Amino acid sequence: QVGEGVPASQKGSWTSFLKSIASFSGDLSSLTAPPFILSPISLTEFPAYWCERPELFAAIAAAVTEEDRSIRVLKWFISTLKGQYTSRNEKLGSEKKPLNPVLGELFYGHWPDINGRGQTNLVVEQVSHHPPITAYYIENPTKGIQLQGHSAQKTSFSGGSIIVKQIGHAVLTVDLPNGGKEEFLITLPRLRIDGLWYGSPYIELSETSYIQSSSGWLSTIEYKGKGYFSGKSHTFKAVLSAPHSSAAAHTYEGLWHMTSKNISTGELFTDVTVPKEEVTVSPVEQMSEWESRRLWRYVAKGIRDGDFETASREKGKIENEQRQRRRDEQAAGAKWELKHFEHIESDPIYERLGKLFKTTPPTEDAYIYKHNYTPLSAALANQPA
Ligand code: CLR
């Protein structure tokens, strides 16, 4: 019998959903899932997880040496993992199936300037619907820090779990006081979604991800779950090595959803037991029709209220509208234009930094931000008094 996480009336549809996943590989977003597992949040909101500790993001700018900069980037990165991979369990009770964004869907937000850390701004655009690809740009202009990336997934099924290979990468750029820039190529871990049978899915991370700095410093982060080096879930070990060296200059170990420490000094490295800061967005009434929370508002309300009839009717409307739009474009011989990003076939930063730690594949595409959005509160601040 399927597990406790599944409401009695949905057990049958959960079993058939699991069967359809098992015999399917590719784009999970297109599979119809039973209501209890639906999330009212679209994937375009997920890039906000990168900056829910804005002070750690801002603190990267305070580094004086290349080594220290790499340590701070690693610290910020590890501190984002809890939000990225466990926050739906905390907020919604389990991992859930996010809303599948439409082409052109947008999500804007910011984290306010508090205590001189500077404001951090977020621009997200759904740049492909099939397969789903989300592009994002996050910037703290005061501190001269930018993060640009895109996210897609390839899924497969193995041993009762969904395996998610993350496609895409992120590039963090830091403006240096001498006018130069330091770049960091960030690759992403592999996910395993466990707990499916019981109807209470959760994510475990596995394998290795990297942060390669243009200065030569490299972080190699290994992820393990229950039964590996510590026997605990959500374990990681990160080794930071100097340019042209494979020896560990610093090694950190711990739980990415709790705390970690420097293994030789015992000093605390990351601590995400302290609350994070959710992104600030404008009120839904002031959003454009393309903005995620406005676009999905009735679907999301239906899901939240347990009114799945309304949710699926409203979802159907959005999907039909999308299909019609694609047909109209085809008839007119027109192509959908991205609003905030430009697609490039191969990313020169990925190629250059990827060479230093031999990435596979040797090249990847990227979405380059067009710098054509004025963040809300900055716009207000620029108004004459
Ligand atoms: C998106 C990019 C973020 C990190 C992240 C976290 C959770 C992932 C999500 C990404 C992609 C979509 C995802 C989700 C967990 C579940 C969901 C893989 C990688 C799939 C599509 C839904 C599976 C359905 C079951 C939960 C039933 O930075």
mmCIF file of C-alpha atoms and ligand atoms in Angstrom:
data_model
loop_
_atom_site.group_PDB
_atom_site.id
_atom_site.type_symbol
_atom_site.label_atom_id
_atom_site.label_comp_id
_atom_site.label_asym_id
_atom_site.label_seq_id
_atom_site.Cartn_x
_atom_site.Cartn_y
_atom_site.Cartn_z
ATOM 1 C CA GLN A 1 0.000 0.000 0.000
ATOM 2 C CA VAL A 2 1.199 3.507 -0.800
ATOM 3 C CA GLY A 3 2.226 5.688 2.074
ATOM 4 C CA GLU A 4 0.899 7.987 4.720
ATOM 5 C CA GLY A 5 1.578 11.198 2.829
ATOM 6 C CA VAL A 6 -1.194 10.375 0.367
ATOM 7 C CA PRO A 7 -4.828 11.237 1.118
ATOM 8 C CA ALA A 8 -6.989 8.095 0.908
ATOM 9 C CA SER A 9 -8.983 9.383 -2.066
ATOM 10 C CA GLN A 10 -5.811 10.074 -4.086
ATOM 11 C CA LYS A 11 -3.938 6.816 -3.502
ATOM 12 C CA GLY A 12 -4.982 5.393 -6.844
ATOM 13 C CA SER A 13 -3.952 8.432 -8.811
ATOM 14 C CA TRP A 14 -0.658 8.635 -6.895
ATOM 15 C CA THR A 15 0.149 5.043 -7.842
ATOM 16 C CA SER A 16 -0.582 5.710 -11.487
ATOM 17 C CA PHE A 17 1.457 8.914 -11.344
ATOM 18 C CA LEU A 18 4.422 6.923 -9.981
ATOM 19 C CA LYS A 19 3.981 4.370 -12.744
ATOM 20 C CA SER A 20 3.968 7.072 -15.381
ATOM 21 C CA ILE A 21 7.181 8.562 -13.945
ATOM 22 C CA ALA A 22 8.834 5.142 -13.951
ATOM 23 C CA SER A 23 8.159 4.606 -17.629
ATOM 24 C CA PHE A 24 9.066 8.126 -18.619
ATOM 25 C CA SER A 25 12.168 10.179 -18.887
ATOM 26 C CA GLY A 26 12.483 13.774 -19.863
ATOM 27 C CA ASP A 27 10.194 16.566 -18.855
ATOM 28 C CA LEU A 28 8.318 15.751 -15.647
ATOM 29 C CA SER A 29 6.494 19.055 -15.769
ATOM 30 C CA SER A 30 4.213 17.684 -18.483
ATOM 31 C CA LEU A 31 2.870 14.811 -16.354
ATOM 32 C CA THR A 32 -0.462 15.239 -14.608
ATOM 33 C CA ALA A 33 -0.053 14.731 -10.885
ATOM 34 C CA PRO A 34 -2.703 14.238 -8.184
ATOM 35 C CA PRO A 35 -3.816 17.441 -6.416
ATOM 36 C CA PHE A 36 -2.191 16.798 -3.022
ATOM 37 C CA ILE A 37 1.290 17.032 -4.573
ATOM 38 C CA LEU A 38 0.726 20.298 -6.493
ATOM 39 C CA SER A 39 2.548 23.416 -5.364
ATOM 40 C CA PRO A 40 1.040 26.871 -5.947
ATOM 41 C CA ILE A 41 4.487 28.287 -6.749
ATOM 42 C CA SER A 42 5.959 28.549 -10.222
ATOM 43 C CA LEU A 43 9.539 27.556 -11.029
ATOM 44 C CA THR A 44 10.259 31.150 -12.030
ATOM 45 C CA GLU A 45 10.292 31.986 -8.309
ATOM 46 C CA PHE A 46 13.051 29.503 -7.534
ATOM 47 C CA PRO A 47 16.049 31.693 -8.495
ATOM 48 C CA ALA A 48 15.203 33.803 -5.431
ATOM 49 C CA TYR A 49 16.743 31.014 -3.348
ATOM 50 C CA TRP A 50 20.136 32.279 -4.472
ATOM 51 C CA CYS A 51 19.811 35.413 -2.441
ATOM 52 C CA GLU A 52 17.837 34.725 0.705
ATOM 53 C CA ARG A 53 20.977 35.473 2.698
ATOM 54 C CA PRO A 54 21.707 38.830 1.073
ATOM 55 C CA GLU A 55 24.287 39.773 3.696
ATOM 56 C CA LEU A 56 26.431 36.762 2.712
ATOM 57 C CA PHE A 57 26.109 37.749 -0.940
ATOM 58 C CA ALA A 58 27.134 41.336 -0.138
ATOM 59 C CA ALA A 59 29.985 40.141 2.101
ATOM 60 C CA ILE A 60 31.802 38.687 -0.916
ATOM 61 C CA ALA A 61 32.762 42.265 -1.826
ATOM 62 C CA ALA A 62 34.607 42.775 1.461
ATOM 63 C CA ALA A 63 37.265 40.171 0.655
ATOM 64 C CA VAL A 64 40.806 41.475 0.230
ATOM 65 C CA THR A 65 42.525 38.466 -1.274
ATOM 66 C CA GLU A 66 41.555 36.030 -4.014
ATOM 67 C CA GLU A 67 41.677 33.244 -1.465
ATOM 68 C CA ASP A 68 39.335 35.065 0.893
ATOM 69 C CA ARG A 69 36.972 35.845 -1.993
ATOM 70 C CA SER A 70 36.745 32.170 -2.873
ATOM 71 C CA ILE A 71 36.049 31.272 0.757
ATOM 72 C CA ARG A 72 33.239 33.831 0.928
ATOM 73 C CA VAL A 73 31.711 32.676 -2.351
ATOM 74 C CA LEU A 74 31.741 29.088 -1.089
ATOM 75 C CA LYS A 75 30.193 30.134 2.207
ATOM 76 C CA TRP A 76 27.393 32.003 0.444
ATOM 77 C CA PHE A 77 26.810 29.106 -1.982
ATOM 78 C CA ILE A 78 26.575 26.429 0.735
ATOM 79 C CA SER A 79 24.231 28.687 2.690
ATOM 80 C CA THR A 80 21.766 28.808 -0.234
ATOM 81 C CA LEU A 81 21.347 25.009 -0.359
ATOM 82 C CA LYS A 82 18.872 24.718 2.491
ATOM 83 C CA GLY A 83 16.496 27.163 0.817
ATOM 84 C CA GLN A 84 16.989 25.675 -2.647
ATOM 85 C CA TYR A 85 16.405 22.066 -1.659
ATOM 86 C CA THR A 86 14.481 21.793 1.626
ATOM 87 C CA SER A 87 12.260 24.852 1.862
ATOM 88 C CA ARG A 88 9.194 23.287 0.193
ATOM 89 C CA ASN A 89 9.267 20.549 2.824
ATOM 90 C CA GLU A 90 9.230 23.204 5.509
ATOM 91 C CA LYS A 91 6.671 25.431 3.849
ATOM 92 C CA LEU A 92 4.387 22.957 2.077
ATOM 93 C CA GLY A 93 4.953 19.758 4.069
ATOM 94 C CA SER A 94 6.909 17.929 1.351
ATOM 95 C CA GLU A 95 8.597 18.523 -1.966
ATOM 96 C CA LYS A 96 5.847 19.306 -4.467
ATOM 97 C CA LYS A 97 5.330 19.709 -8.160
ATOM 98 C CA PRO A 98 5.855 23.380 -8.993
ATOM 99 C CA LEU A 99 3.742 25.228 -11.544
ATOM 100 C CA ASN A 100 5.265 24.840 -14.974
ATOM 101 C CA PRO A 101 6.074 28.372 -16.175
ATOM 102 C CA VAL A 102 4.817 29.683 -19.498
ATOM 103 C CA LEU A 103 7.216 31.101 -22.085
ATOM 104 C CA GLY A 104 7.878 34.725 -21.202
ATOM 105 C CA GLU A 105 6.773 34.418 -17.585
ATOM 106 C CA LEU A 106 8.549 36.939 -15.360
ATOM 107 C CA PHE A 107 9.466 37.252 -11.717
ATOM 108 C CA TYR A 108 10.959 40.420 -10.238
ATOM 109 C CA GLY A 109 11.992 41.078 -6.685
ATOM 110 C CA HIS A 110 14.521 42.619 -4.383
ATOM 111 C CA TRP A 111 16.034 42.481 -0.913
ATOM 112 C CA PRO A 112 16.210 45.913 0.663
ATOM 113 C CA ASP A 113 19.350 47.718 1.715
ATOM 114 C CA ILE A 114 19.752 47.124 5.441
ATOM 115 C CA ASN A 115 22.809 48.193 7.438
ATOM 116 C CA GLY A 116 24.707 49.327 4.380
ATOM 117 C CA ARG A 117 24.683 45.938 2.656
ATOM 118 C CA GLY A 118 23.162 47.491 -0.477
ATOM 119 C CA GLN A 119 19.971 46.502 -2.266
ATOM 120 C CA THR A 120 19.935 43.211 -4.150
ATOM 121 C CA ASN A 121 17.737 42.908 -7.252
ATOM 122 C CA LEU A 122 16.347 39.871 -9.020
ATOM 123 C CA VAL A 123 15.109 39.497 -12.618
ATOM 124 C CA VAL A 124 13.792 36.112 -13.804
ATOM 125 C CA GLU A 125 12.412 35.134 -17.187
ATOM 126 C CA GLN A 126 11.142 31.817 -18.498
ATOM 127 C CA VAL A 127 13.161 31.574 -21.701
ATOM 128 C CA SER A 128 11.867 28.208 -22.894
ATOM 129 C CA HIS A 129 8.663 26.310 -22.226
ATOM 130 C CA HIS A 130 9.542 22.966 -23.715
ATOM 131 C CA PRO A 131 11.941 22.001 -22.300
ATOM 132 C CA PRO A 132 11.455 24.374 -19.346
ATOM 133 C CA ILE A 133 14.409 26.745 -18.970
ATOM 134 C CA THR A 134 14.547 29.600 -16.482
ATOM 135 C CA ALA A 135 17.087 32.429 -16.786
ATOM 136 C CA TYR A 136 17.958 34.748 -13.906
ATOM 137 C CA TYR A 137 20.048 37.745 -13.025
ATOM 138 C CA ILE A 138 20.754 38.907 -9.484
ATOM 139 C CA GLU A 139 22.728 42.019 -8.713
ATOM 140 C CA ASN A 140 23.910 44.021 -5.758
ATOM 141 C CA PRO A 141 25.003 47.190 -7.614
ATOM 142 C CA THR A 142 26.324 48.928 -4.490
ATOM 143 C CA LYS A 143 28.718 46.061 -3.801
ATOM 144 C CA GLY A 144 29.478 45.307 -7.460
ATOM 145 C CA ILE A 145 28.321 41.674 -7.402
ATOM 146 C CA GLN A 146 26.306 39.972 -10.155
ATOM 147 C CA LEU A 147 24.998 36.455 -10.580
ATOM 148 C CA GLN A 148 23.741 35.279 -13.939
ATOM 149 C CA GLY A 149 22.528 31.807 -14.742
ATOM 150 C CA HIS A 150 19.946 29.498 -16.156
ATOM 151 C CA SER A 151 18.327 26.345 -14.921
ATOM 152 C CA ALA A 152 16.849 23.311 -16.649
ATOM 153 C CA GLN A 153 16.520 19.679 -15.639
ATOM 154 C CA LYS A 154 16.825 16.213 -17.119
ATOM 155 C CA THR A 155 14.980 13.633 -15.113
ATOM 156 C CA SER A 156 15.088 9.869 -14.961
ATOM 157 C CA PHE A 157 13.813 7.207 -12.597
ATOM 158 C CA SER A 158 15.968 4.766 -10.707
ATOM 159 C CA GLY A 159 15.471 2.519 -7.687
ATOM 160 C CA GLY A 160 12.187 4.169 -6.777
ATOM 161 C CA SER A 161 13.620 7.706 -6.873
ATOM 162 C CA ILE A 162 13.549 10.499 -9.398
ATOM 163 C CA ILE A 163 17.057 11.475 -10.463
ATOM 164 C CA VAL A 164 17.375 15.079 -11.566
ATOM 165 C CA LYS A 165 20.415 16.181 -13.500
ATOM 166 C CA GLN A 166 20.613 19.941 -13.415
ATOM 167 C CA ILE A 167 21.379 21.543 -16.747
ATOM 168 C CA GLY A 168 22.817 25.020 -16.850
ATOM 169 C CA HIS A 169 25.303 26.880 -14.725
ATOM 170 C CA ALA A 170 25.722 30.197 -12.974
ATOM 171 C CA VAL A 171 28.429 32.825 -13.216
ATOM 172 C CA LEU A 172 29.126 35.117 -10.298
ATOM 173 C CA THR A 173 31.065 38.283 -11.142
ATOM 174 C CA VAL A 174 32.701 40.532 -8.590
ATOM 175 C CA ASP A 175 33.916 44.031 -9.483
ATOM 176 C CA LEU A 176 37.369 44.603 -8.009
ATOM 177 C CA PRO A 177 38.623 47.928 -6.595
ATOM 178 C CA ASN A 178 41.313 48.070 -9.332
ATOM 179 C CA GLY A 179 38.651 48.129 -12.039
ATOM 180 C CA GLY A 180 39.069 44.450 -12.877
ATOM 181 C CA LYS A 181 36.615 41.618 -12.386
ATOM 182 C CA GLU A 182 36.820 38.208 -10.847
ATOM 183 C CA GLU A 183 34.518 35.522 -12.179
ATOM 184 C CA PHE A 184 33.282 32.315 -10.608
ATOM 185 C CA LEU A 185 31.786 29.485 -12.609
ATOM 186 C CA ILE A 186 29.274 27.605 -10.478
ATOM 187 C CA THR A 187 28.084 24.142 -11.459
ATOM 188 C CA LEU A 188 25.113 22.457 -9.833
ATOM 189 C CA PRO A 189 24.656 19.237 -7.864
ATOM 190 C CA ARG A 190 22.612 16.235 -8.853
ATOM 191 C CA LEU A 191 19.298 15.707 -7.062
ATOM 192 C CA ARG A 192 17.562 12.556 -5.993
ATOM 193 C CA ILE A 193 13.917 12.774 -5.026
ATOM 194 C CA ASP A 194 13.224 10.129 -2.398
ATOM 195 C CA GLY A 195 10.144 9.304 -0.342
ATOM 196 C CA LEU A 196 7.936 8.991 -3.420
ATOM 197 C CA TRP A 197 6.292 5.731 -2.433
ATOM 198 C CA TYR A 198 5.158 7.288 0.858
ATOM 199 C CA GLY A 199 3.819 10.343 -0.881
ATOM 200 C CA SER A 200 6.203 12.631 0.984
ATOM 201 C CA PRO A 201 8.977 13.466 -1.459
ATOM 202 C CA TYR A 202 12.181 15.164 -0.322
ATOM 203 C CA ILE A 203 15.459 16.002 -2.005
ATOM 204 C CA GLU A 204 18.884 14.563 -1.346
ATOM 205 C CA LEU A 205 21.942 15.921 -3.141
ATOM 206 C CA SER A 206 24.603 13.697 -4.620
ATOM 207 C CA GLU A 207 27.840 13.675 -6.573
ATOM 208 C CA THR A 208 29.995 16.776 -6.958
ATOM 209 C CA SER A 209 29.663 20.400 -7.916
ATOM 210 C CA TYR A 210 32.354 23.025 -8.451
ATOM 211 C CA ILE A 211 33.054 26.698 -8.043
ATOM 212 C CA GLN A 212 35.951 27.714 -10.251
ATOM 213 C CA SER A 213 37.331 31.206 -9.808
ATOM 214 C CA SER A 214 39.121 33.062 -12.580
ATOM 215 C CA SER A 215 41.860 33.610 -9.962
ATOM 216 C CA GLY A 216 42.512 29.858 -10.090
ATOM 217 C CA TRP A 217 41.034 28.915 -6.705
ATOM 218 C CA LEU A 218 38.685 25.939 -6.992
ATOM 219 C CA SER A 219 36.036 24.597 -4.617
ATOM 220 C CA THR A 220 35.111 20.956 -5.045
ATOM 221 C CA ILE A 221 31.925 20.124 -3.174
ATOM 222 C CA GLU A 222 30.899 16.537 -2.573
ATOM 223 C CA TYR A 223 27.390 15.671 -1.425
ATOM 224 C CA LYS A 224 26.307 12.590 0.482
ATOM 225 C CA GLY A 225 23.087 11.418 2.092
ATOM 226 C CA LYS A 226 22.223 8.964 4.830
ATOM 227 C CA GLY A 227 24.665 6.115 5.193
ATOM 228 C CA TYR A 228 27.741 7.761 3.653
ATOM 229 C CA PHE A 229 30.559 9.608 5.428
ATOM 230 C CA SER A 230 28.615 10.818 8.430
ATOM 231 C CA GLY A 231 25.629 8.570 8.104
ATOM 232 C CA LYS A 232 23.477 11.702 8.082
ATOM 233 C CA SER A 233 21.298 13.257 5.390
ATOM 234 C CA HIS A 234 22.352 16.469 3.663
ATOM 235 C CA THR A 235 26.067 16.054 4.296
ATOM 236 C CA PHE A 236 28.734 17.812 2.299
ATOM 237 C CA LYS A 237 32.468 18.152 2.205
ATOM 238 C CA ALA A 238 34.079 21.055 0.375
ATOM 239 C CA VAL A 239 37.740 21.299 -0.505
ATOM 240 C CA LEU A 240 39.202 24.624 -1.562
ATOM 241 C CA SER A 241 42.443 24.383 -3.479
ATOM 242 C CA ALA A 242 44.903 27.039 -4.610
ATOM 243 C CA PRO A 243 45.634 27.802 -8.278
ATOM 244 C CA HIS A 244 47.559 24.970 -9.991
ATOM 245 C CA SER A 245 47.344 22.823 -6.894
ATOM 246 C CA SER A 246 45.265 19.803 -6.114
ATOM 247 C CA ALA A 247 46.078 19.899 -2.414
ATOM 248 C CA ALA A 248 43.408 21.104 -0.019
ATOM 249 C CA ALA A 249 44.112 24.564 1.342
ATOM 250 C CA HIS A 250 40.865 24.502 3.341
ATOM 251 C CA THR A 251 38.403 21.711 3.996
ATOM 252 C CA TYR A 252 34.895 22.235 5.315
ATOM 253 C CA GLU A 253 32.454 19.614 6.390
ATOM 254 C CA GLY A 254 28.983 19.502 7.817
ATOM 255 C CA LEU A 255 25.288 19.538 7.083
ATOM 256 C CA TRP A 256 24.221 21.990 4.430
ATOM 257 C CA HIS A 257 20.797 22.478 6.052
ATOM 258 C CA MET A 258 22.308 23.123 9.516
ATOM 259 C CA THR A 259 25.929 24.046 10.223
ATOM 260 C CA SER A 260 29.370 23.204 8.976
ATOM 261 C CA LYS A 261 32.910 23.859 10.119
ATOM 262 C CA ASN A 262 36.484 24.103 8.999
ATOM 263 C CA ILE A 263 37.850 20.651 9.743
ATOM 264 C CA SER A 264 41.340 21.734 10.752
ATOM 265 C CA THR A 265 40.477 24.742 12.932
ATOM 266 C CA GLY A 266 37.050 23.571 14.097
ATOM 267 C CA GLU A 267 35.811 27.090 13.355
ATOM 268 C CA LEU A 268 32.150 27.498 12.352
ATOM 269 C CA PHE A 269 31.825 27.934 8.570
ATOM 270 C CA THR A 270 28.119 28.058 7.672
ATOM 271 C CA ASP A 271 25.070 28.350 9.910
ATOM 272 C CA VAL A 272 21.651 28.345 8.282
ATOM 273 C CA THR A 273 19.728 27.664 11.472
ATOM 274 C CA VAL A 274 19.199 31.428 11.587
ATOM 275 C CA PRO A 275 16.182 32.685 9.581
ATOM 276 C CA LYS A 276 16.514 33.602 5.931
ATOM 277 C CA GLU A 277 14.943 36.613 4.222
ATOM 278 C CA GLU A 278 12.341 36.047 1.557
ATOM 279 C CA VAL A 279 12.350 38.208 -1.520
ATOM 280 C CA THR A 280 10.240 41.378 -1.579
ATOM 281 C CA VAL A 281 7.857 41.693 -4.545
ATOM 282 C CA SER A 282 5.353 44.348 -5.541
ATOM 283 C CA PRO A 283 1.658 43.839 -4.745
ATOM 284 C CA VAL A 284 -0.069 41.507 -7.226
ATOM 285 C CA GLU A 285 -2.439 44.327 -8.307
ATOM 286 C CA GLN A 286 0.555 46.319 -9.537
ATOM 287 C CA MET A 287 2.120 43.454 -11.469
ATOM 288 C CA SER A 288 1.860 42.972 -15.213
ATOM 289 C CA GLU A 289 -0.048 39.973 -16.584
ATOM 290 C CA TRP A 290 3.246 38.242 -17.320
ATOM 291 C CA GLU A 291 4.446 38.284 -13.762
ATOM 292 C CA SER A 292 4.293 34.878 -12.180
ATOM 293 C CA ARG A 293 2.204 35.568 -9.085
ATOM 294 C CA ARG A 294 -0.341 37.522 -11.109
ATOM 295 C CA LEU A 295 -0.426 35.098 -14.047
ATOM 296 C CA TRP A 296 -1.043 32.090 -11.774
ATOM 297 C CA ARG A 297 -3.111 33.836 -9.091
ATOM 298 C CA TYR A 298 -6.362 31.910 -9.579
ATOM 299 C CA VAL A 299 -4.615 28.579 -10.067
ATOM 300 C CA ALA A 300 -2.548 29.184 -6.930
ATOM 301 C CA LYS A 301 -5.623 30.186 -4.943
ATOM 302 C CA GLY A 302 -7.437 27.053 -6.086
ATOM 303 C CA ILE A 303 -4.524 24.870 -4.973
ATOM 304 C CA ARG A 304 -4.208 26.674 -1.651
ATOM 305 C CA ASP A 305 -7.943 26.453 -0.942
ATOM 306 C CA GLY A 306 -8.175 22.816 -2.007
ATOM 307 C CA ASP A 307 -10.483 23.857 -4.838
ATOM 308 C CA PHE A 308 -8.876 21.788 -7.564
ATOM 309 C CA GLU A 309 -11.705 22.238 -10.000
ATOM 310 C CA THR A 310 -11.035 25.960 -10.162
ATOM 311 C CA ALA A 311 -7.285 25.340 -10.196
ATOM 312 C CA SER A 312 -7.440 23.027 -13.191
ATOM 313 C CA ARG A 313 -9.967 25.190 -15.057
ATOM 314 C CA GLU A 314 -7.744 28.264 -14.618
ATOM 315 C CA LYS A 315 -4.654 26.271 -15.561
ATOM 316 C CA GLY A 316 -6.451 25.108 -18.698
ATOM 317 C CA LYS A 317 -7.174 28.733 -19.652
ATOM 318 C CA ILE A 318 -3.506 29.674 -19.357
ATOM 319 C CA GLU A 319 -2.422 26.652 -21.375
ATOM 320 C CA ASN A 320 -4.954 27.291 -24.134
ATOM 321 C CA GLU A 321 -3.909 30.899 -24.364
ATOM 322 C CA GLN A 322 -0.307 29.747 -24.721
ATOM 323 C CA ARG A 323 -1.153 27.267 -27.463
ATOM 324 C CA GLN A 324 -3.079 29.963 -29.319
ATOM 325 C CA ARG A 325 -0.157 32.364 -29.006
ATOM 326 C CA ARG A 326 2.232 29.785 -30.491
ATOM 327 C CA ARG A 327 -0.193 29.124 -33.372
ATOM 328 C CA ASP A 328 -0.541 32.850 -34.079
ATOM 329 C CA GLU A 329 3.224 33.247 -34.108
ATOM 330 C CA GLN A 330 3.592 30.370 -36.502
ATOM 331 C CA ALA A 331 0.914 31.756 -38.810
ATOM 332 C CA ALA A 332 2.612 35.151 -38.804
ATOM 333 C CA GLY A 333 6.062 33.591 -39.226
ATOM 334 C CA ALA A 334 7.072 35.411 -36.062
ATOM 335 C CA LYS A 335 9.348 34.184 -33.314
ATOM 336 C CA TRP A 336 8.889 34.808 -29.607
ATOM 337 C CA GLU A 337 11.358 37.448 -28.441
ATOM 338 C CA LEU A 338 12.996 37.169 -25.036
ATOM 339 C CA LYS A 339 12.535 40.285 -22.953
ATOM 340 C CA HIS A 340 15.519 40.467 -20.616
ATOM 341 C CA PHE A 341 18.003 37.906 -21.913
ATOM 342 C CA GLU A 342 19.930 37.102 -25.039
ATOM 343 C CA HIS A 343 20.621 33.465 -25.829
ATOM 344 C CA ILE A 344 24.169 32.546 -26.815
ATOM 345 C CA GLU A 345 25.119 29.081 -28.081
ATOM 346 C CA SER A 346 28.359 28.851 -26.155
ATOM 347 C CA ASP A 347 29.324 30.738 -23.055
ATOM 348 C CA PRO A 348 32.938 32.019 -23.241
ATOM 349 C CA ILE A 349 33.187 32.230 -19.435
ATOM 350 C CA TYR A 350 32.055 28.629 -19.066
ATOM 351 C CA GLU A 351 34.581 27.561 -21.694
ATOM 352 C CA ARG A 352 37.486 29.514 -20.207
ATOM 353 C CA LEU A 353 36.912 28.590 -16.549
ATOM 354 C CA GLY A 354 35.600 25.121 -17.341
ATOM 355 C CA LYS A 355 38.980 24.262 -18.911
ATOM 356 C CA LEU A 356 40.651 24.771 -15.543
ATOM 357 C CA PHE A 357 38.795 21.847 -13.982
ATOM 358 C CA LYS A 358 37.866 19.963 -17.157
ATOM 359 C CA THR A 359 34.109 20.286 -17.308
ATOM 360 C CA THR A 360 31.927 17.954 -19.288
ATOM 361 C CA PRO A 361 30.507 19.130 -21.604
ATOM 362 C CA PRO A 362 33.347 21.510 -22.634
ATOM 363 C CA THR A 363 30.816 24.177 -23.568
ATOM 364 C CA GLU A 364 27.281 25.186 -22.621
ATOM 365 C CA ASP A 365 24.851 27.792 -23.823
ATOM 366 C CA ALA A 366 23.887 30.789 -21.707
ATOM 367 C CA TYR A 367 21.388 33.619 -21.369
ATOM 368 C CA ILE A 368 22.982 37.020 -21.065
ATOM 369 C CA TYR A 369 21.093 39.712 -19.200
ATOM 370 C CA LYS A 370 20.266 42.783 -21.285
ATOM 371 C CA HIS A 371 20.340 45.266 -18.373
ATOM 372 C CA ASN A 372 16.904 46.539 -19.298
ATOM 373 C CA TYR A 373 14.955 46.447 -16.078
ATOM 374 C CA THR A 374 14.791 49.172 -13.442
ATOM 375 C CA PRO A 375 14.157 47.662 -10.027
ATOM 376 C CA LEU A 376 11.061 49.028 -8.337
ATOM 377 C CA SER A 377 12.428 50.707 -5.252
ATOM 378 C CA ALA A 378 15.441 52.073 -7.107
ATOM 379 C CA ALA A 379 13.026 53.648 -9.600
ATOM 380 C CA LEU A 380 11.156 55.282 -6.735
ATOM 381 C CA ALA A 381 14.393 56.473 -5.205
ATOM 382 C CA ASN A 382 15.293 58.162 -8.496
ATOM 383 C CA GLN A 383 12.097 60.223 -8.595
ATOM 384 C CA PRO A 384 12.682 63.937 -7.985
ATOM 385 C CA ALA A 385 11.443 64.960 -4.534
HETATM 386 C C1 CLR B 1 15.113 24.280 -9.853
HETATM 387 C C2 CLR B 1 16.311 25.206 -9.681
HETATM 388 C C3 CLR B 1 16.523 25.566 -8.220
HETATM 389 C C4 CLR B 1 16.687 24.299 -7.398
HETATM 390 C C5 CLR B 1 15.576 23.318 -7.630
HETATM 391 C C6 CLR B 1 14.967 22.757 -6.573
HETATM 392 C C7 CLR B 1 13.890 21.754 -6.648
HETATM 393 C C8 CLR B 1 13.707 21.143 -8.042
HETATM 394 C C9 CLR B 1 13.793 22.267 -9.076
HETATM 395 C C10 CLR B 1 15.190 22.976 -9.042
HETATM 396 C C11 CLR B 1 13.410 21.760 -10.481
HETATM 397 C C12 CLR B 1 12.070 21.017 -10.519
HETATM 398 C C13 CLR B 1 12.017 19.874 -9.517
HETATM 399 C C14 CLR B 1 12.316 20.478 -8.143
HETATM 400 C C15 CLR B 1 11.985 19.366 -7.165
HETATM 401 C C16 CLR B 1 10.768 18.677 -7.797
HETATM 402 C C17 CLR B 1 10.619 19.255 -9.230
HETATM 403 C C18 CLR B 1 13.016 18.789 -9.911
HETATM 404 C C19 CLR B 1 16.282 22.081 -9.617
HETATM 405 C C20 CLR B 1 10.040 18.243 -10.235
HETATM 406 C C21 CLR B 1 9.791 18.818 -11.620
HETATM 407 C C22 CLR B 1 8.661 17.739 -9.758
HETATM 408 C C23 CLR B 1 8.675 16.288 -9.381
HETATM 409 C C24 CLR B 1 7.314 15.853 -8.938
HETATM 410 C C25 CLR B 1 7.385 15.117 -7.626
HETATM 411 C C26 CLR B 1 7.672 15.981 -6.437
HETATM 412 C C27 CLR B 1 6.114 14.365 -7.432
HETATM 413 O O1 CLR B 1 17.659 26.391 -8.092
#
